[in-house]
XYZ file of C-alpha atoms in Angstrom:
574
model
C 85.702 144.015 104.746
C 88.290 141.066 103.970
C 91.220 140.585 106.998
C 94.924 141.138 105.605
C 96.163 138.085 107.834
C 97.308 135.942 105.395
C 95.322 133.399 108.266
C 91.639 134.740 107.920
C 92.340 135.367 104.249
C 93.355 130.547 103.496
C 90.280 130.672 106.753
C 88.246 132.382 104.152
C 88.616 130.390 101.023
C 88.683 127.448 102.967
C 84.825 128.439 104.563
C 83.167 128.877 100.815
C 84.869 125.956 99.353
C 83.504 124.182 102.802
C 80.637 125.173 101.492
C 80.286 123.948 98.357
C 80.592 120.344 99.677
C 83.435 119.391 99.157
C 86.064 116.571 101.215
C 88.884 117.937 102.709
C 91.511 117.183 100.615
C 90.126 119.184 98.225
C 90.129 122.196 100.289
C 93.252 121.867 100.893
C 94.096 121.463 97.402
C 92.469 124.122 95.813
C 93.163 126.017 98.500
C 96.799 125.681 97.843
C 95.927 126.237 94.627
C 94.531 130.134 94.906
C 97.059 131.389 96.642
C 99.016 130.361 94.571
C 97.951 131.636 91.734
C 97.315 135.322 94.112
C 101.010 134.961 94.985
C 102.300 133.550 91.427
C 101.101 136.272 89.355
C 102.363 139.251 92.745
C 106.110 137.658 91.787
C 105.913 135.351 88.955
C 104.753 136.735 85.860
C 106.914 134.513 83.939
C 104.570 132.673 83.905
C 101.703 134.223 82.350
C 98.975 134.401 84.864
C 96.179 136.592 84.754
C 95.020 139.085 87.143
C 92.870 137.643 89.244
C 90.076 140.948 90.157
C 89.926 140.117 86.040
C 87.356 137.519 85.167
C 87.126 135.598 83.771
C 89.832 134.310 85.418
C 89.631 131.238 87.356
C 89.476 128.374 84.839
C 92.188 130.047 82.628
C 94.813 130.851 86.302
C 94.338 127.019 86.381
C 95.154 126.232 82.947
C 97.994 129.409 82.764
C 99.179 127.130 86.386
C 99.219 123.412 84.092
C 101.318 124.200 81.695
C 103.756 126.391 83.562
C 103.124 122.578 85.590
C 103.806 120.152 82.773
C 107.294 121.739 81.813
C 108.121 122.122 85.864
C 107.176 118.716 86.617
C 106.394 117.253 83.242
C 102.408 115.902 83.738
C 100.656 116.865 86.157
C 97.571 116.317 87.892
C 95.432 119.229 88.635
C 91.881 119.535 86.623
C 91.494 123.033 86.070
C 87.604 123.284 85.543
C 87.004 122.028 89.194
C 85.451 124.537 90.803
C 83.281 126.019 87.544
C 82.430 122.021 87.550
C 82.001 121.610 91.324
C 80.998 124.640 93.054
C 78.094 127.734 91.420
C 78.763 130.249 90.218
C 78.430 132.945 92.947
C 80.862 130.487 94.671
C 83.244 131.236 92.012
C 83.519 134.463 91.834
C 82.956 134.814 95.684
C 86.710 132.352 95.704
C 88.306 134.847 92.639
C 87.886 137.987 94.977
C 89.619 136.614 98.092
C 92.145 135.756 96.406
C 92.653 139.193 94.275
C 93.056 140.661 97.842
C 95.637 137.299 99.093
C 99.210 139.038 100.451
C 102.268 137.401 102.095
C 104.922 139.378 103.403
C 107.631 136.637 101.473
C 107.079 132.982 100.183
C 108.269 131.552 103.734
C 104.838 133.018 104.674
C 102.731 131.281 102.713
C 104.448 128.422 102.619
C 103.705 127.954 106.690
C 100.240 128.771 106.660
C 99.552 126.580 103.833
C 101.502 123.753 105.694
C 99.254 124.321 108.895
C 96.452 124.495 106.270
C 96.838 120.835 105.687
C 97.535 120.132 109.177
C 94.665 121.533 110.911
C 92.048 120.441 108.080
C 93.509 116.692 106.654
C 94.186 116.095 110.381
C 95.176 112.387 110.954
C 95.610 112.000 108.298
C 97.516 114.923 106.707
C 100.223 112.809 107.535
C 100.167 110.828 104.933
C 100.745 113.988 102.740
C 102.814 116.333 104.315
C 105.788 116.037 106.766
C 104.896 118.533 110.431
C 106.004 121.670 109.778
C 108.433 121.898 112.865
C 109.709 119.045 111.962
C 110.298 119.469 108.264
C 112.101 123.148 109.270
C 114.347 121.136 112.045
C 115.197 118.448 108.395
C 115.990 121.989 106.845
C 117.725 123.672 108.960
C 119.962 119.865 109.859
C 120.838 119.831 106.141
C 121.913 123.180 105.872
C 120.692 123.812 102.866
C 121.889 127.486 102.176
C 123.471 128.988 98.825
C 123.518 124.760 97.701
C 121.609 122.365 94.803
C 118.862 120.348 97.171
C 116.874 117.032 96.296
C 113.907 117.022 98.278
C 113.263 113.323 97.559
C 109.639 110.799 98.185
C 106.685 112.219 98.400
C 106.840 113.906 101.883
C 109.602 116.167 100.923
C 107.357 118.314 99.444
C 107.245 121.072 102.351
C 111.140 119.979 102.801
C 111.011 121.309 99.470
C 110.128 123.932 100.075
C 111.247 125.417 103.068
C 114.594 125.143 101.232
C 114.286 128.829 100.214
C 117.942 130.180 100.706
C 119.556 126.997 97.946
C 120.569 127.799 95.220
C 118.636 124.896 93.257
C 115.877 123.146 94.527
C 113.679 120.033 93.165
C 111.395 117.384 94.104
C 111.892 114.198 93.532
C 108.592 111.974 93.974
C 106.547 109.398 91.870
C 103.536 110.358 93.860
C 102.366 114.200 94.559
C 99.514 115.879 95.249
C 97.929 119.479 94.333
C 99.640 120.487 97.474
C 103.243 119.546 95.733
C 102.042 120.956 92.901
C 101.199 124.443 94.501
C 104.098 124.028 96.462
C 106.569 123.892 93.511
C 105.020 126.845 91.425
C 104.941 129.128 95.077
C 109.190 127.662 94.686
C 109.978 128.260 91.324
C 111.070 124.675 91.491
C 111.628 122.235 89.319
C 110.214 118.291 90.645
C 111.283 114.786 88.692
C 109.672 111.184 88.328
C 110.951 108.841 91.585
C 111.353 106.568 88.112
C 113.434 108.944 86.391
C 115.466 109.845 89.368
C 118.805 107.609 88.210
C 118.985 110.665 85.643
C 119.664 113.259 88.387
C 123.119 114.227 89.130
C 123.828 114.612 92.147
C 123.646 117.376 95.171
C 125.056 118.166 97.116
C 122.241 118.738 100.022
C 119.267 115.576 99.814
C 116.022 115.621 102.704
C 114.553 112.717 102.170
C 111.767 111.207 103.934
C 111.105 107.221 102.989
C 107.023 105.862 103.292
C 107.782 103.803 106.208
C 107.705 99.887 106.051
C 106.932 99.084 102.393
C 108.214 96.007 101.430
C 110.317 97.396 98.011
C 112.582 95.372 95.603
C 115.494 96.677 95.265
C 118.491 96.192 92.197
C 121.570 96.104 93.933
C 124.783 97.049 91.852
C 125.853 93.586 90.725
C 122.279 93.369 89.387
C 120.712 90.345 91.527
C 117.091 91.085 93.532
C 116.221 91.252 96.676
C 113.338 92.542 99.540
C 113.713 95.535 101.431
C 112.610 97.952 103.563
C 111.690 101.224 101.700
C 112.066 103.506 104.079
C 116.234 101.921 104.147
C 115.741 102.270 100.003
C 116.096 105.660 100.897
C 118.593 105.433 103.731
C 120.763 104.398 100.583
C 119.723 106.642 98.134
C 120.350 109.351 100.078
C 123.627 108.767 100.852
C 124.471 107.911 97.648
C 123.006 111.139 95.981
C 124.121 114.060 98.638
C 128.076 115.141 97.583
C 127.822 117.292 101.722
C 124.943 116.607 104.116
C 121.528 114.499 103.862
C 118.867 114.318 106.776
C 116.428 111.455 105.831
C 113.319 110.880 108.459
C 113.088 107.247 109.188
C 111.353 104.608 111.446
C 113.571 103.261 114.894
C 113.932 99.939 113.345
C 116.199 101.227 110.232
C 119.147 101.748 113.143
C 118.838 97.057 114.608
C 117.468 95.778 111.685
C 119.716 92.764 110.924
C 118.663 92.958 107.107
C 120.432 96.763 107.198
C 123.644 95.258 109.760
C 125.661 95.994 105.807
C 124.575 99.121 105.375
C 125.706 101.196 108.560
C 128.688 98.781 108.527
C 129.523 100.444 105.094
C 128.156 104.509 106.667
C 129.702 103.718 110.118
C 132.783 103.233 108.663
C 132.385 105.311 105.785
C 132.370 108.559 109.172
C 129.268 110.226 107.584
C 127.124 109.448 110.194
C 126.711 113.335 112.014
C 123.746 112.662 113.940
C 120.673 110.897 115.230
C 118.080 112.624 116.549
C 115.482 109.720 118.707
C 112.269 112.355 117.377
C 109.461 111.622 120.303
C 106.031 109.016 119.423
C 103.693 111.969 118.880
C 106.534 113.755 116.150
C 104.243 112.026 113.007
C 100.345 112.767 112.217
C 98.476 109.493 111.821
C 101.129 107.597 113.922
C 101.996 106.287 116.951
C 105.539 105.617 115.880
C 108.282 107.708 117.313
C 110.944 108.971 114.633
C 114.483 109.218 114.164
C 116.307 111.409 112.549
C 119.547 110.348 110.399
C 121.923 113.843 109.881
C 125.067 111.969 107.135
C 127.934 115.005 106.729
C 130.597 113.734 103.536
C 132.923 116.709 105.172
C 133.806 114.913 108.506
C 137.137 114.313 109.413
C 139.098 111.707 111.075
C 137.498 111.046 114.743
C 134.812 112.807 114.715
C 132.421 111.972 116.764
C 129.247 111.658 116.072
C 126.668 112.614 118.469
C 123.157 111.242 119.685
C 120.152 113.110 121.144
C 117.834 111.565 122.963
C 114.852 114.039 122.119
C 111.972 112.567 124.012
C 113.644 112.625 127.331
C 112.615 117.194 126.105
C 109.178 116.340 127.002
C 109.979 115.608 130.217
C 110.589 118.384 131.143
C 107.118 119.894 130.574
C 104.517 120.602 132.771
C 102.433 116.826 132.806
C 98.944 117.924 131.877
C 99.884 119.327 128.981
C 97.682 118.567 126.618
C 98.596 120.557 123.645
C 99.962 118.270 120.529
C 103.658 118.034 119.996
C 104.027 119.966 116.857
C 102.421 122.933 118.312
C 104.506 122.938 121.070
C 107.201 125.780 120.786
C 109.151 124.830 124.086
C 110.153 121.547 122.808
C 111.318 122.169 118.834
C 112.897 125.593 120.843
C 114.839 123.370 123.307
C 115.658 120.964 120.835
C 117.112 123.781 118.253
C 119.783 124.165 121.037
C 120.835 120.663 121.871
C 121.308 119.881 118.084
C 122.974 123.491 117.545
C 125.765 123.264 121.296
C 125.337 119.587 122.972
C 126.016 118.970 125.588
C 123.622 117.974 127.372
C 124.609 114.825 129.079
C 120.831 113.902 130.336
C 119.858 114.169 126.519
C 122.614 113.342 123.601
C 126.383 112.122 124.185
C 129.241 112.159 122.194
C 130.165 108.673 120.005
C 133.336 107.522 118.945
C 133.243 104.718 116.216
C 134.617 101.887 117.201
C 131.919 101.855 120.578
C 129.947 102.576 118.165
C 131.424 98.617 116.652
C 131.699 97.147 119.671
C 127.866 97.177 119.689
C 127.855 95.902 116.178
C 126.892 98.783 114.735
C 123.337 99.567 116.018
C 122.948 103.033 115.819
C 120.297 102.993 118.606
C 119.834 106.153 120.529
C 119.188 104.139 123.374
C 122.239 102.184 123.616
C 124.495 105.335 124.176
C 122.099 107.890 125.861
C 122.477 106.591 128.589
C 118.655 106.729 131.350
C 118.442 106.224 135.280
C 118.648 102.870 135.252
C 121.270 102.316 133.302
C 123.551 104.884 134.376
C 123.328 103.013 138.330
C 123.719 99.572 136.349
C 127.032 100.314 134.705
C 127.697 102.576 138.097
C 127.645 99.095 140.279
C 130.904 97.128 141.629
C 131.869 93.545 141.270
C 129.640 92.798 138.478
C 129.975 90.533 135.968
C 128.174 89.642 132.774
C 125.330 87.340 133.267
C 126.544 84.531 130.555
C 129.957 84.376 133.707
C 127.016 83.713 136.683
C 124.576 81.693 134.339
C 123.626 79.612 131.227
C 121.130 80.782 129.299
C 119.397 79.015 126.605
C 117.082 81.107 124.022
C 114.063 78.820 123.713
C 112.553 78.869 120.379
C 109.818 78.067 118.104
C 107.901 74.213 118.499
C 105.865 72.851 116.430
C 103.286 70.226 117.487
C 104.471 67.023 115.364
C 103.395 63.068 115.964
C 106.015 59.547 115.795
C 107.097 56.596 117.036
C 109.164 58.587 119.495
C 106.759 60.795 120.906
C 106.223 63.071 124.183
C 103.602 64.815 125.656
C 105.002 68.843 126.166
C 102.880 71.501 127.787
C 103.849 75.112 127.159
C 104.444 77.871 129.623
C 103.793 80.621 128.677
C 103.640 84.542 130.171
C 100.479 84.045 131.421
C 101.363 81.014 133.445
C 103.230 83.531 135.923
C 101.220 85.502 138.469
C 101.866 88.401 140.562
C 104.592 87.024 142.778
C 107.098 85.479 139.680
C 106.089 81.258 140.264
C 104.309 79.353 137.242
C 100.318 78.865 137.760
C 99.628 76.929 135.019
C 96.573 78.977 133.751
C 94.231 76.547 132.601
C 93.983 74.669 129.876
C 97.235 74.466 129.410
C 99.488 74.138 125.897
C 100.622 71.214 125.004
C 102.138 69.995 121.844
C 103.526 66.063 121.219
C 106.909 66.377 119.932
C 108.861 63.924 118.157
C 111.942 63.015 116.572
C 114.914 66.772 116.293
C 112.399 68.861 117.508
C 112.015 66.148 120.669
C 115.432 66.901 121.093
C 114.490 71.015 120.476
C 112.283 70.234 123.308
C 114.469 68.985 125.362
C 116.737 71.491 125.498
C 114.507 74.093 126.740
C 113.228 72.041 129.379
C 112.914 73.377 132.757
C 113.955 72.430 136.238
C 113.645 74.072 139.560
C 115.493 76.821 140.073
C 115.782 77.841 136.108
C 114.776 81.307 136.098
C 112.745 82.865 133.134
C 112.740 86.411 131.739
C 110.253 87.309 128.568
C 112.031 88.839 126.016
C 109.823 89.524 122.650
C 106.946 91.849 124.582
C 106.012 92.149 127.916
C 109.973 91.890 128.529
C 111.834 91.569 131.352
C 108.448 89.804 133.108
C 111.063 86.561 135.316
C 109.831 83.852 137.011
C 111.408 81.251 139.373
C 110.516 77.504 138.583
C 109.570 75.969 142.091
C 109.708 72.347 142.804
C 105.657 72.419 141.369
C 107.828 72.479 138.315
C 106.452 69.068 136.336
C 108.918 66.464 134.372
C 106.873 67.852 130.875
C 107.540 71.448 130.832
C 109.134 73.603 128.427
C 110.000 77.109 127.706
C 107.828 78.701 125.337
C 109.363 80.919 122.226
C 109.289 84.151 124.229
C 111.854 83.179 126.871
C 115.502 83.383 127.312
C 116.098 80.697 130.114
C 118.644 81.405 133.115
C 120.574 78.891 134.917
C 122.511 79.921 138.051
C 125.896 78.414 138.366
C 124.986 77.795 141.586
C 129.044 77.857 143.294
C 128.452 81.364 142.294
C 125.401 82.658 142.118
C 122.016 81.561 143.792
C 119.380 81.298 141.976
C 116.640 83.586 144.423
C 119.117 86.209 144.231
C 119.344 85.518 140.203
C 115.584 85.904 140.631
C 115.144 88.677 142.523
C 117.973 90.225 140.977
C 115.974 90.715 137.780
C 112.759 91.584 138.543
C 114.577 94.721 141.081
C 112.626 98.215 139.879
C 115.749 99.432 138.190
C 116.156 95.841 136.392
C 113.155 96.061 135.219
C 113.590 99.834 134.114
C 116.930 99.105 132.273
C 115.421 96.154 130.166
C 112.751 99.438 129.505
C 115.451 101.580 128.955
C 117.730 99.773 126.466
C 115.054 97.326 124.697
C 113.800 97.203 120.094
C 111.235 97.154 118.564
C 108.632 99.721 117.962
C 105.469 98.362 118.181
C 107.115 95.249 119.579
C 109.925 95.908 122.428
C 112.550 93.480 122.055
C 115.291 92.599 123.731
C 118.277 91.246 122.076
C 120.145 87.719 122.717
C 123.822 90.056 122.924
C 121.596 92.721 125.819
C 121.128 89.418 127.943
C 124.741 87.698 127.917
C 126.037 90.782 128.587
C 123.197 92.324 131.272
C 125.845 93.422 134.386
C 125.461 91.508 137.433
C 126.565 92.608 140.670
C 127.941 89.085 142.153
C 128.302 89.399 146.274
C 130.522 86.579 148.163
C 126.703 83.700 148.856
C 126.948 84.455 152.453
C 126.018 87.857 151.563
C 123.686 86.981 149.294
C 122.031 85.112 151.702
C 120.206 88.784 152.865
C 118.585 88.600 149.547
C 117.659 85.633 149.480
C 115.993 86.125 153.100
C 113.581 88.861 151.987
C 112.965 86.392 148.777
C 111.554 84.825 151.016
C 109.746 87.691 153.626
C 108.210 88.181 150.383
C 106.927 85.050 149.651
C 105.275 84.630 152.735
C 103.540 87.750 152.370
C 101.824 86.580 149.163
C 101.209 83.981 150.672
C 99.152 85.486 153.637
C 97.592 87.491 151.283
C 95.780 84.404 148.276
C 95.430 82.834 152.913
C 93.300 87.097 153.236
C 91.482 86.035 149.049
C 90.634 82.528 150.610
C 88.870 83.459 153.280
C 86.566 86.356 152.180
C 85.771 84.322 149.261
C 84.925 81.882 152.087
C 82.605 84.934 153.857
C 80.791 86.068 151.002
C 78.866 82.621 150.487
C 77.045 82.787 154.051
C 74.877 84.338 152.610
C 72.864 83.679 149.663
C 75.099 81.584 147.188
C 74.403 80.649 143.931
């Protein structure tokens, strides 16, 4: 006897399709089309689909749906004879019998079942084709789509279109789409427009957009000039231009601080349309570890309205540490996030920010600039603080390439691998040698190291610090990953500055403010304005005494290690 529960019925369809050796993608697509057939027969009689209980039916139904899609979409990807060509006659009959018993209380239930089917069957590959259900529901809620004309943009926008069930009108805009997308279009009675024909679209009140991330595209400016841009930034701008009321855009975090998109961010902030920025955790999307960002635009904001920044990743810290449950299935996380979005008063998770504060941050919209971590709060609460640029000369090391010449000189470039556990420079053999001349030599000499210099890594292993000692060679230069901090010794001692920068508080602070996803980066301004407490030189000596004690302990450790190595060689040496 067939179950009357939709989950079980879809599972039964999937079992039959699996038995025919179909790929995971084809299983999802064909199950979606069969579900659409059942739904549309019951709820969209204008399509004229045959009854699932009548035979022969599957091919006729697919042809009728194809005709309906050709009208709604312009052209369909459906192969109407796929099941009869790839399944046995018995399996086709079984699929039709199961389709005849499918029934859902409403379209939303069916859409959610199809979304779950895609996630469960395709696994990590689902991220290439559709959004996680919970994320899509959040985006629709943020869009406030009820009784509005809605555009859902790009191929992963099909679920956004489908879930906007209270919208007055829905249009799915994408240059490419899947059979799952076509099934959702049929179920919802939505229209679909190819991305390359989207210029013909009228503006919509709400735009929901999930553009591809990080793909280089050629973008035409209003002046007619073309330039290379990332696809996510282009999608961001399109959403802003097409929406007359609200837009919700899913982006990689780089779009919020990338200098290439400075002008776009400046325009959006100046026009007072940014309403909310939500940093999602790194488990949000399937198939990638990039933690995405949701940006909400609102063209109905009042002058002086604050912009809400939300760090949703902090909601994960309240969860049990041993929980292995996927984020998509963590109902507790999504419930907390929805509460924060509706009532953003939790200072640990979100913050209301003025337009002027964003302007002072060079229109950087990164959430960690505004929702402060514990270390950031501690640093800002210190007394008698000064920006690092007031207490030290800051030299940013540049990339150098070796080149010969009459005035050539050999330098040894210090890298992160040359910093030992005690924060001293211990060159790992062989050292990186550069023979440079001419202008390159002058640049090399500008980043030549001296005893007392403090080195800070700004890219990759951010925050690692070294204090250059008296063993510094007369031809050592800093590699490109470093800032050279040259203490103004009449107000701050190098050992004090080194010990402060290597402290747990500053190290955590640097992690909190770092930009970048795959490779973290510290911006030059972040280093320039890093708060440094500045006691008297006499008070600094107490910190320096602790520094000397720490170095003595390291010396004792190395002496013990050397003794252990000597003892281990007493018997059976090689």
